[in-house]
Short mmCIF file of C-alpha atoms in Angstrom, two decimals:
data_model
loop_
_atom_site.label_atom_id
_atom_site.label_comp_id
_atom_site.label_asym_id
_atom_site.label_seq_id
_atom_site.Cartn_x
_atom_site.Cartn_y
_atom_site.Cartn_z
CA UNK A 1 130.34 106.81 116.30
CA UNK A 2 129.60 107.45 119.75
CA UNK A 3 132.86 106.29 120.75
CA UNK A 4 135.09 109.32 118.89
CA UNK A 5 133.86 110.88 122.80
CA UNK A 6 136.76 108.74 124.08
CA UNK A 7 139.23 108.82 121.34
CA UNK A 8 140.32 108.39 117.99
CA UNK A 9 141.81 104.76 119.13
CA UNK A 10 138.61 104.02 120.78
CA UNK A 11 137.07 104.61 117.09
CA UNK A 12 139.33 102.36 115.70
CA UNK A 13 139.01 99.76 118.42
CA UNK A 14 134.95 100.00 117.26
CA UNK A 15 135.42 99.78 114.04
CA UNK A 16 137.75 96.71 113.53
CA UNK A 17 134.07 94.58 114.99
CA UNK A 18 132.25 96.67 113.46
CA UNK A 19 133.73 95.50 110.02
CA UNK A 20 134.08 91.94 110.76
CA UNK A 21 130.26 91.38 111.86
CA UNK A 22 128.87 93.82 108.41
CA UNK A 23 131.32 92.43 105.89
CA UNK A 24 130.77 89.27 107.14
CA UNK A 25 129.04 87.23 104.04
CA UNK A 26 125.77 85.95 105.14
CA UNK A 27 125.00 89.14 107.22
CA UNK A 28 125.65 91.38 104.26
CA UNK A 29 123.63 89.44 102.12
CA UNK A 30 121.07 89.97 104.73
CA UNK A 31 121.87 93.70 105.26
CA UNK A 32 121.50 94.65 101.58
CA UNK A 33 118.81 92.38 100.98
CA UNK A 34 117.21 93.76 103.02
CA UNK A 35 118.32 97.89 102.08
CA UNK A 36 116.89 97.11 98.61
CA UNK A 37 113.43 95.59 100.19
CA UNK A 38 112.94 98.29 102.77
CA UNK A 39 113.37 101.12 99.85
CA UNK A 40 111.19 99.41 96.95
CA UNK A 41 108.53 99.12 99.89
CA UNK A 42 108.88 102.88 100.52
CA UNK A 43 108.61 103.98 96.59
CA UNK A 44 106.01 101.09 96.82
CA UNK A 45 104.22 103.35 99.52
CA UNK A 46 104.41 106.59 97.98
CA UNK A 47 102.97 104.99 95.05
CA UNK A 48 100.00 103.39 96.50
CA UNK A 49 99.12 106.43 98.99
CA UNK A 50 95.91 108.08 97.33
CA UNK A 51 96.60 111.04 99.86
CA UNK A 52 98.13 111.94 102.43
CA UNK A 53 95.64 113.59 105.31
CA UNK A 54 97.42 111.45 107.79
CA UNK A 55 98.71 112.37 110.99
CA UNK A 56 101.60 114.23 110.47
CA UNK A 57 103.97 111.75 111.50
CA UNK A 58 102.73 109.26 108.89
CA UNK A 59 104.10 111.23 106.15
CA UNK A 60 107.35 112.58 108.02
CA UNK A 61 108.13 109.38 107.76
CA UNK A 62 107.96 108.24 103.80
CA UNK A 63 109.43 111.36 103.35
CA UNK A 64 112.70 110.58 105.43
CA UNK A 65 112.78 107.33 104.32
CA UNK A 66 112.32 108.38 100.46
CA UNK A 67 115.49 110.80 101.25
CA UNK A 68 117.86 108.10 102.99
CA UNK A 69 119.43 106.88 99.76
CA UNK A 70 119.67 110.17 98.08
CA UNK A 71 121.74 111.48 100.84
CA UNK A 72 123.42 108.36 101.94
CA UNK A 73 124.67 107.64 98.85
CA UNK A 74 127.97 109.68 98.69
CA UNK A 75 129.02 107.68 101.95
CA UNK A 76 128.16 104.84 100.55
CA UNK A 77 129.72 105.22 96.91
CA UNK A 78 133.17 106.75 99.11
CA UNK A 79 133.47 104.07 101.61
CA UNK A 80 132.12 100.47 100.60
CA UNK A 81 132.29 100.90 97.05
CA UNK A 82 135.71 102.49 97.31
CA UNK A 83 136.72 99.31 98.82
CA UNK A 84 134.78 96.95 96.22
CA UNK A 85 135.74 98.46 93.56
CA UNK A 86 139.67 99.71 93.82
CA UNK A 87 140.19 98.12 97.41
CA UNK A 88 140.53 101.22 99.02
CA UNK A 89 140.63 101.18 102.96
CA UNK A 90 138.33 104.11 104.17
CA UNK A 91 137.93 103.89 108.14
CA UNK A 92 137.81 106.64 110.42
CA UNK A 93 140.60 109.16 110.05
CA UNK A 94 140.22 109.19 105.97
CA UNK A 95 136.68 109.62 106.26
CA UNK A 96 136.91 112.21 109.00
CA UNK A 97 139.83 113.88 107.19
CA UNK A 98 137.41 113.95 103.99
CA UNK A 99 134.41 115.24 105.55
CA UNK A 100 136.12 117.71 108.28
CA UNK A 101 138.99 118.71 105.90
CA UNK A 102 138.51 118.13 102.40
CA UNK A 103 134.67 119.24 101.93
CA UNK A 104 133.29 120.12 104.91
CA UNK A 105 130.11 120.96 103.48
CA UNK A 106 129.82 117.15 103.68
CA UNK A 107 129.59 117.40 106.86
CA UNK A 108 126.48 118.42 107.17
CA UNK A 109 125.18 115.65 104.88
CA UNK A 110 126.53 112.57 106.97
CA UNK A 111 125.05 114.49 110.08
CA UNK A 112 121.56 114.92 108.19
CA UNK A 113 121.30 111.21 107.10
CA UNK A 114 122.46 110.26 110.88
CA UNK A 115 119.61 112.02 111.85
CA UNK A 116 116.88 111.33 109.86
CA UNK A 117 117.85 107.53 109.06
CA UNK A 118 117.24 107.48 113.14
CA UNK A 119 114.46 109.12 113.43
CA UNK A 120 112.98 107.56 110.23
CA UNK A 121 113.48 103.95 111.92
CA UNK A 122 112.60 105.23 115.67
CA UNK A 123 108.96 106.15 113.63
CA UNK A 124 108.80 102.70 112.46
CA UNK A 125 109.65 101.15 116.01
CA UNK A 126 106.93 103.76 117.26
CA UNK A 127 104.15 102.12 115.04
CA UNK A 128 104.86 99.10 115.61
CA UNK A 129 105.23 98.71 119.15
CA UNK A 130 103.25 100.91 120.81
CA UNK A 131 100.53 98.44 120.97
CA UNK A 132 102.43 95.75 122.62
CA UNK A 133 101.66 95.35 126.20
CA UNK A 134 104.99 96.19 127.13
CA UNK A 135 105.42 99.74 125.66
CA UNK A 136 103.02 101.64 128.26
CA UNK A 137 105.91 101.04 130.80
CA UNK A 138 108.67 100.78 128.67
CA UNK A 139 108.22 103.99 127.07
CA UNK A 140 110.10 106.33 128.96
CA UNK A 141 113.30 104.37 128.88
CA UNK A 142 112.90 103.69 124.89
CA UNK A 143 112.13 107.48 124.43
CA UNK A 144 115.39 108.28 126.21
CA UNK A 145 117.08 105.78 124.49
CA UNK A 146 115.75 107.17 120.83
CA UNK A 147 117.49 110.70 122.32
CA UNK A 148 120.69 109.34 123.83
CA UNK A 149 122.31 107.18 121.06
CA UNK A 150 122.17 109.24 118.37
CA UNK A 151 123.22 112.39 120.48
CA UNK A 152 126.09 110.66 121.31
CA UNK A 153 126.57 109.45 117.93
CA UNK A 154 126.61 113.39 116.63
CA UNK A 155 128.70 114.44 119.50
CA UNK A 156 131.18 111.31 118.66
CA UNK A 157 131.66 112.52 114.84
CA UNK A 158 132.06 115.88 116.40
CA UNK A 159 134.93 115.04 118.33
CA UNK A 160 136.43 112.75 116.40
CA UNK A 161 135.88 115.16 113.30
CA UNK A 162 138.29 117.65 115.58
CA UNK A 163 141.08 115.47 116.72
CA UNK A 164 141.69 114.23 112.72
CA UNK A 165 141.34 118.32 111.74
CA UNK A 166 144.13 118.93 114.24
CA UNK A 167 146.48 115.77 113.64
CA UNK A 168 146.19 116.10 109.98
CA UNK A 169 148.45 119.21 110.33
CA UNK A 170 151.23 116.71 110.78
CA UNK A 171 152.97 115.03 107.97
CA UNK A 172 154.00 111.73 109.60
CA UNK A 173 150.00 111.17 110.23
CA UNK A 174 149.29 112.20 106.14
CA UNK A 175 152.00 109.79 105.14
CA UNK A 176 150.34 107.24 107.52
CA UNK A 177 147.17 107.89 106.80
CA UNK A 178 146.61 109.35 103.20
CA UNK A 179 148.08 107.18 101.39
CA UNK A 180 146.73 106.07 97.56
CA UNK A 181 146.00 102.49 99.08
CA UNK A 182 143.62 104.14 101.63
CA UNK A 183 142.03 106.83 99.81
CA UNK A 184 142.78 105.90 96.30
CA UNK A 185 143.67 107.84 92.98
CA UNK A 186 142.05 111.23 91.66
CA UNK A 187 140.77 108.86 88.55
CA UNK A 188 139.25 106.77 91.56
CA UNK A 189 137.89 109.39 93.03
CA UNK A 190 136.49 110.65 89.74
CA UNK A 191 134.35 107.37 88.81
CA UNK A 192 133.45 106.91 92.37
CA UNK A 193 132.13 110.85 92.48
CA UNK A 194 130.37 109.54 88.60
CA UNK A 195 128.76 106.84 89.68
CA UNK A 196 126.98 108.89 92.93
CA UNK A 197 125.56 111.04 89.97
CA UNK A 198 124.23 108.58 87.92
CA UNK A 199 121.88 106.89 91.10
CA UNK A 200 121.42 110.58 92.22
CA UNK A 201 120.31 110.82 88.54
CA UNK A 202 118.04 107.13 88.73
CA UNK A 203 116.93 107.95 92.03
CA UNK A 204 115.63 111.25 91.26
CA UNK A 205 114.01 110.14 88.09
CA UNK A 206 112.83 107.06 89.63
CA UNK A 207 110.33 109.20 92.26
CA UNK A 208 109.81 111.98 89.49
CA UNK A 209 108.04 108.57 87.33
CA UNK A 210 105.99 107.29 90.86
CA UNK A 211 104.67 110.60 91.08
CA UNK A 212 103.78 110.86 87.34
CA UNK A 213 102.01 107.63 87.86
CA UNK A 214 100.24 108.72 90.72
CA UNK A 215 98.92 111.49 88.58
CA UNK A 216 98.02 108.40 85.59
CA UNK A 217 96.26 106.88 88.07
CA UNK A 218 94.08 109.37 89.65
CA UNK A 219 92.92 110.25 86.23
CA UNK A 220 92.24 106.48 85.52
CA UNK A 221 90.27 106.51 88.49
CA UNK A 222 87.79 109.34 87.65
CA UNK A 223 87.19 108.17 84.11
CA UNK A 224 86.56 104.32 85.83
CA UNK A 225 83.61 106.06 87.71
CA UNK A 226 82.23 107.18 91.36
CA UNK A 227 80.69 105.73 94.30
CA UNK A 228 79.01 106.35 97.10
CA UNK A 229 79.76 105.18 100.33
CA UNK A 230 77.17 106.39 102.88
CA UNK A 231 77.96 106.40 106.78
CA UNK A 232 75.67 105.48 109.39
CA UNK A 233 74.99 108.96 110.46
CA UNK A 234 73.47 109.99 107.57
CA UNK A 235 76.71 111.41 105.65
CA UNK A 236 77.40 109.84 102.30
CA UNK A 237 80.50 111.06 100.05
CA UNK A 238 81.35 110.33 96.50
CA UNK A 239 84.58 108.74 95.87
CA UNK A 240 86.51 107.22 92.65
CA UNK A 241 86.39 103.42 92.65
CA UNK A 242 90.03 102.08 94.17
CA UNK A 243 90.13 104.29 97.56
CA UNK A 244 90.00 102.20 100.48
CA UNK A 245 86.98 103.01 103.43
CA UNK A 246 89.64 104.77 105.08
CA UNK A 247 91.41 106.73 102.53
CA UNK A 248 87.70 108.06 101.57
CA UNK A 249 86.98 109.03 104.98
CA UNK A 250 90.04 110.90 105.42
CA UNK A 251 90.00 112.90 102.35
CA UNK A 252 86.58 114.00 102.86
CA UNK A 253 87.55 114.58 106.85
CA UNK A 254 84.91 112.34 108.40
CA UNK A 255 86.77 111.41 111.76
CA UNK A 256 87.80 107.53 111.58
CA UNK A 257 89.63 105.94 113.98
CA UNK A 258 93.09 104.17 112.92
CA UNK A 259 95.60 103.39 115.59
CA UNK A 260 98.11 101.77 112.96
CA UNK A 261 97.57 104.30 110.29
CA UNK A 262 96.40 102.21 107.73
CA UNK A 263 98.47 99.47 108.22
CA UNK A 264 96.16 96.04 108.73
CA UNK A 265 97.84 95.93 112.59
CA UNK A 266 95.00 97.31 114.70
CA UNK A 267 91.73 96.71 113.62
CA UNK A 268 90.61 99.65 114.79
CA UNK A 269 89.28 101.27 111.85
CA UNK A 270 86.97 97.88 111.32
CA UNK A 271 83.34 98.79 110.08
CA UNK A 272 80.00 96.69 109.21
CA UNK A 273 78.55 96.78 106.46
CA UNK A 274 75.11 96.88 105.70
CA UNK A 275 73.03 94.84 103.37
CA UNK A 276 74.71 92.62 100.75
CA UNK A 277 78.14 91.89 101.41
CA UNK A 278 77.86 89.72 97.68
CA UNK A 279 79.74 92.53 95.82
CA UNK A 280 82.76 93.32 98.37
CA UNK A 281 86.25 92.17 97.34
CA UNK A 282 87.62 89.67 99.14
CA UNK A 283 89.48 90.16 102.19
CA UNK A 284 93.38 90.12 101.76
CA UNK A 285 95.16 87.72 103.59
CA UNK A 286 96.55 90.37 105.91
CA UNK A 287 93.16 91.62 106.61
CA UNK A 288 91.96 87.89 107.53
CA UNK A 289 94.08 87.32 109.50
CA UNK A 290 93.52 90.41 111.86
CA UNK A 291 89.85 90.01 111.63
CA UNK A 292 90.44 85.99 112.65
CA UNK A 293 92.53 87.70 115.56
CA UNK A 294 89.60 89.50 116.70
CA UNK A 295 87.25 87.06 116.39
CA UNK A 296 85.11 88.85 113.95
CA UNK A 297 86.71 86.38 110.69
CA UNK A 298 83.61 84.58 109.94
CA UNK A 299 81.44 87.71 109.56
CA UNK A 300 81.27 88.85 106.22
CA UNK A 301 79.64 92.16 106.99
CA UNK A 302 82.97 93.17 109.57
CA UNK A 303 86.23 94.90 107.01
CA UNK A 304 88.70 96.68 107.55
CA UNK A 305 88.21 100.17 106.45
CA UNK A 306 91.75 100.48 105.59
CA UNK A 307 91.66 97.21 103.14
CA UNK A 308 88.67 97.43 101.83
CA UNK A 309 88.15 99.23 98.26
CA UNK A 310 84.73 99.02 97.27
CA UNK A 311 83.61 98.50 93.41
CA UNK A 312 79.93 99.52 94.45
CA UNK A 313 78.11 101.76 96.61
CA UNK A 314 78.03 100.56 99.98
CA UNK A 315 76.13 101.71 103.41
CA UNK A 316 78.24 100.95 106.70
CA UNK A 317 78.70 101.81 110.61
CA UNK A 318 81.86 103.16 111.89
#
């Protein structure tokens, strides 16, 4: 995108490669593989999440990455579909011309998903490097790099956005570059703009169900029973059966440290238990592992408070 700066040409230089290395088999296999994974994990998330007294970023984030597919979805019905489906040949200036000309309220919708898709991933980058050795130093040039690129990218789509507004006046470049066999039939359009609603129409149900069943679950939980998990400094809350050390702590705001947020990466939140460790679940393999890393594996008194959901009343040090 960045490269509508230089020139409409420049944007079609761009994205000739940047055709040939998506639609390119194996890495489209890979690419949407991987789409499908990354969004099931996110419903997946909001699911599982008994609450959500995180830092504020923690949420930000499932909630940009929840609305990714919702908005991307016209783009993606318009363009790649458009081309699946009625082998339609959407690059730049039809896309441009669509979005700057034909509904420019769309605009505003491929510059929101630029956006948040960006800062959604830069989140996820965040979390997961920022306790590699390297970050510390690396930081500065990674935060400027999170600022540049998708500045440029907006500013790109900007100017490009222009120069198609103002050649589009012209009808050698409508004949050249509106034609059906690049942006299709009004029928085409019309199945194309149906299918959008119906996965605006899944989507949308789709969370409306997770949340119901958050709801299911919650009252499941209180009927199940409480427990008590009791702190070493004398403070002991009562919880429903399923919440994780962590997810307790937080909801009753008893300060708990958590670097990752929850994610078995850190360790940080790790607490010992006190007296019979008999009746604890046993650890996950994610939360072996990091206790292995930190040498505290073959202690069965050491959990992670973020992994583990206690069955019984339990005493423990932070």
């Amino acid at each position: 995108h960045a490269l509508g700066n230089i020139s409409l040409d420049a944007l079609a230089w761009g994205v000739h490669y940047h055709v040939l290395f998506w639609q390119f088999l194996p890495v489209a296999i890979i690419f949407y593989t991987a789409a499908l994974l990354h969004a099931g994990l996110g419903i997946w998330a909001l699911y599982e999440r008994r609450q959500f007294r995180w830092k504020a970023i923690e949420p930000l984030q499932l909630v940009l990455g929840l609305s990714i597919p919702a908005l991307v979805i016209v783009h993606l019905a318009g363009v790649r579909l458009g081309q699946s489906l009625f082998g339609q040949a959407k690059l730049y200036p039809q896309v441009l011309y669509g979005y700057w000309v034909v509904w420019p309220f769309r605009v505003w919708l491929i510059l929101s998903v630029l956006v948040v898709a960006w800062i959604h991933g830069s989140i996820g980058l965040y979390f997961w490097l920022r306790m590699k050795a390297f970050f510390k130093p690396a930081a500065l040039v990674l935060l400027a790099a999170a600022v540049l690129v998708p500045t440029l990218a907006l500013l790109g789509l900007y100017q490009g956005g222009r120069s198609v507004a103002r050649e589009s006046t012209s009808a050698e470049w409508r004949a050249a570059n509106l034609s059906q066999d690049k942006v299709g039939t009004p029928a085409e359009q019309n199945v194309l703009e149906s299918i959008t609603d119906d996965f605006l129409i899944f989507y949308l149900g789709l969370i409306g169900f997770v949340l119901a069943a958050r709801g299911v679950r919650a009252l499941k939980e209180r009927r199940g029973g409480m427990i008590s998990l009791s702190y070493g400094n004398g403070r002991t809350v009562r919880v429903p059966k399923g919440l994780s050390v962590l997810e307790a702590s937080l909801r009753h705001q008893v300060p708990h440290a958590s670097v990752c947020g929850g994610r078995a990466r850190c360790s940080t939140c790790r607490i010992r238990v006190i007296g019979d460790c008999a009746m604890l679940p046993e650890p996950s393999n994610r939360e072996a592992f990091v206790l292995n890393r930190v040498g505290t594996g073959s202690d069965p008194a050491i959990r992670l408070a973020c992994q583990l959901r206690p069955e019984t009343d339990i005493s423990f040090f932070q």
